[in-house]
CSV table of C-alpha atoms in Angstrom, one decimal:
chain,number,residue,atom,x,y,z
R,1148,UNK,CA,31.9,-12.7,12.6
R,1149,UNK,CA,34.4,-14.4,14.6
R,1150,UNK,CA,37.7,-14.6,15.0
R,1151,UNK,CA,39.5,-17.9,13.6
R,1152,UNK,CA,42.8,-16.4,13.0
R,1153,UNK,CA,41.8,-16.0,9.1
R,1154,UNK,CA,40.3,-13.2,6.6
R,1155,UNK,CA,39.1,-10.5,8.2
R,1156,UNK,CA,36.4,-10.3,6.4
R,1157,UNK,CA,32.8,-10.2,8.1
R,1158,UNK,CA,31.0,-13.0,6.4
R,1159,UNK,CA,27.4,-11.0,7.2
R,1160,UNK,CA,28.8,-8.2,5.1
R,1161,UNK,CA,29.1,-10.0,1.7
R,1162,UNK,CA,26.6,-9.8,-1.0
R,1163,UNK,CA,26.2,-12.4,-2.9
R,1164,UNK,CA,26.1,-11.2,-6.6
R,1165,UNK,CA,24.1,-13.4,-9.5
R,1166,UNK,CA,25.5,-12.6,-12.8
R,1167,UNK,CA,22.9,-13.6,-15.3
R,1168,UNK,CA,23.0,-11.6,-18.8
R,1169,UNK,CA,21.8,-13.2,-22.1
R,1170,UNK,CA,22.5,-11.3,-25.2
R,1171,UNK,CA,20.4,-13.4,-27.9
R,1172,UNK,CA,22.2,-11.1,-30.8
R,1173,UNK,CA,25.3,-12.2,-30.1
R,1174,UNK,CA,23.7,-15.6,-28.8
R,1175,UNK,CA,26.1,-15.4,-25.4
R,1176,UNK,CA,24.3,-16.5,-22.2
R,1177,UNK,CA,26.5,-15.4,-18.5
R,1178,UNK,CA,26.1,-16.9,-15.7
R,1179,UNK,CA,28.1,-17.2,-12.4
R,1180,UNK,CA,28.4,-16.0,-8.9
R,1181,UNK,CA,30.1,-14.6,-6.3
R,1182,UNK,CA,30.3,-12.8,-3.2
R,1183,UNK,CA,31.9,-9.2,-2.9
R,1184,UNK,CA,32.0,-7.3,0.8
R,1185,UNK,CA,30.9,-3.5,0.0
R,1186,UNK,CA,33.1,-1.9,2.3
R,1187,UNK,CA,35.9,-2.7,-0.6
R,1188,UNK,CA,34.4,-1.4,-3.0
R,1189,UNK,CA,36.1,2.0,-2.9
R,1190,UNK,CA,39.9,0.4,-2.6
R,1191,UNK,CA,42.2,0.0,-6.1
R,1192,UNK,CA,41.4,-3.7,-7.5
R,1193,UNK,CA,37.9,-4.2,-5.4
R,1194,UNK,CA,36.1,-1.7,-7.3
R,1195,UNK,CA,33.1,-2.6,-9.3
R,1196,UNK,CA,34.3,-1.8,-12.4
R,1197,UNK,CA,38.1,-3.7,-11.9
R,1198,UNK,CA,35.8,-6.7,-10.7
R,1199,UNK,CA,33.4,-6.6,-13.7
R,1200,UNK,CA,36.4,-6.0,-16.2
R,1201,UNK,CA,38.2,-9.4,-14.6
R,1202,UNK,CA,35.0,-10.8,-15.2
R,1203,UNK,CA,35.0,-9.8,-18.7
R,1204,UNK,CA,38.5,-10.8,-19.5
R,1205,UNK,CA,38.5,-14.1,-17.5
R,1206,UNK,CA,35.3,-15.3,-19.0
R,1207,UNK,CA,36.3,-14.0,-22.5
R,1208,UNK,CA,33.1,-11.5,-23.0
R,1209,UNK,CA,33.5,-8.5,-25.7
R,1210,UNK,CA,35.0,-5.3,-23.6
R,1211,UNK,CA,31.3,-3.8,-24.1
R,1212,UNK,CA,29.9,-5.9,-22.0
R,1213,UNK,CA,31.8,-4.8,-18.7
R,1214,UNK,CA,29.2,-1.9,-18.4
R,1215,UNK,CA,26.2,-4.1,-18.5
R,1216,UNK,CA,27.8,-6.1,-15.3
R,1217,UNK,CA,29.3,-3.1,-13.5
R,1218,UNK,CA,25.0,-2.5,-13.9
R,1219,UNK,CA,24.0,-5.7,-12.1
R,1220,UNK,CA,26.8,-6.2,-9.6
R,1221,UNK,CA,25.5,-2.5,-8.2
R,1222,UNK,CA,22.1,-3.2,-8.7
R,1223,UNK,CA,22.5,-5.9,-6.5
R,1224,UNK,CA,24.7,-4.5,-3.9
R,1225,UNK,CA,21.4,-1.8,-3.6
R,1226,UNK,CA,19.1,-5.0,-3.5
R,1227,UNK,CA,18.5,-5.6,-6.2
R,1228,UNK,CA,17.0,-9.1,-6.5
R,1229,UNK,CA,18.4,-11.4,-9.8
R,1230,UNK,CA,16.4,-14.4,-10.8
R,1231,UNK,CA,18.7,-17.4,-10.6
R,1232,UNK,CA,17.4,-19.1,-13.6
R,1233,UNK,CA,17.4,-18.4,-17.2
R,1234,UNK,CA,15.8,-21.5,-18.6
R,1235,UNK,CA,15.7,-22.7,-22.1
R,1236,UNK,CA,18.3,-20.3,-23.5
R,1237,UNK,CA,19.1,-21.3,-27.3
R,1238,UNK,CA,22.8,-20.0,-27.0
R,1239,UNK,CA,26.5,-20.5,-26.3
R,1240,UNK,CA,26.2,-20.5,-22.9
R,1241,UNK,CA,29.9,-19.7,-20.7
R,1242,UNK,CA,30.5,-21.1,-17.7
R,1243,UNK,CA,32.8,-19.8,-14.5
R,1244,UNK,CA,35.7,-21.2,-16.1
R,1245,UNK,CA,35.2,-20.1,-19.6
R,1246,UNK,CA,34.2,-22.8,-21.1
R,1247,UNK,CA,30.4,-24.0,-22.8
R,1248,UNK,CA,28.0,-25.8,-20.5
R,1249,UNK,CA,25.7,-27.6,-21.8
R,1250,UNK,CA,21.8,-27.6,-20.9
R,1251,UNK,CA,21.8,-30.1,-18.7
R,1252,UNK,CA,24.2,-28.3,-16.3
R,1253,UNK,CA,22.3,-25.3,-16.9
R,1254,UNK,CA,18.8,-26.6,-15.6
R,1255,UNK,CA,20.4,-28.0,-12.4
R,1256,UNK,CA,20.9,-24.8,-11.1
């Protein structure tokens, strides 16, 4: 990339990562995204499983499901293609910011 004077980050180096997990037992729905560079994945705090534990915590998910996004976040960074729609989900659904969204948000993704 070029050089503003900001991150040093390489834009062309993220991966954008689609977190969509629906648990219909437990009737919880996830879905977010975000971007994580590759390259940090090896370093204290950027690892896959600090970032999916975050997730976890911020987003107030049971512990268990940390292993079941550390899963998708490196099946992703492989290639891994997520669908980016998970349509008529009957469930608690949690937004980025913890809280429910309703249907309507959902289906104008």
């Amino acid at each position: 990339g070029t050089d503003d004077g900001g991150d040093d980050i390489d834009k062309s180096d993220l991966v954008k990562i689609n977190i969509r997990i629906r648990d219909d037992k437990r009737k919880i729905l996830v879905l977010d995204e975000f971007h994580v560079d590759p390259s940090f994945c090896n370093l204290p705090g950027g690892d896959i499983v600090s970032v999916a534990q975050s997730l976890v915590k911020d987003l107030n998910l049971p512990e268990d499901m940390t292993t079941t996004i550390v899963t998708t976040i490196l099946e992703q960074i492989r290639g891994l293609q997520v669908p980016v729609n998970l349509h008529d989900a009957k469930v608690n659904i949690v937004g980025a910011n913890g809280g429910e969204v309703t249907k309507t948000e959902l289906s104008r993704e």
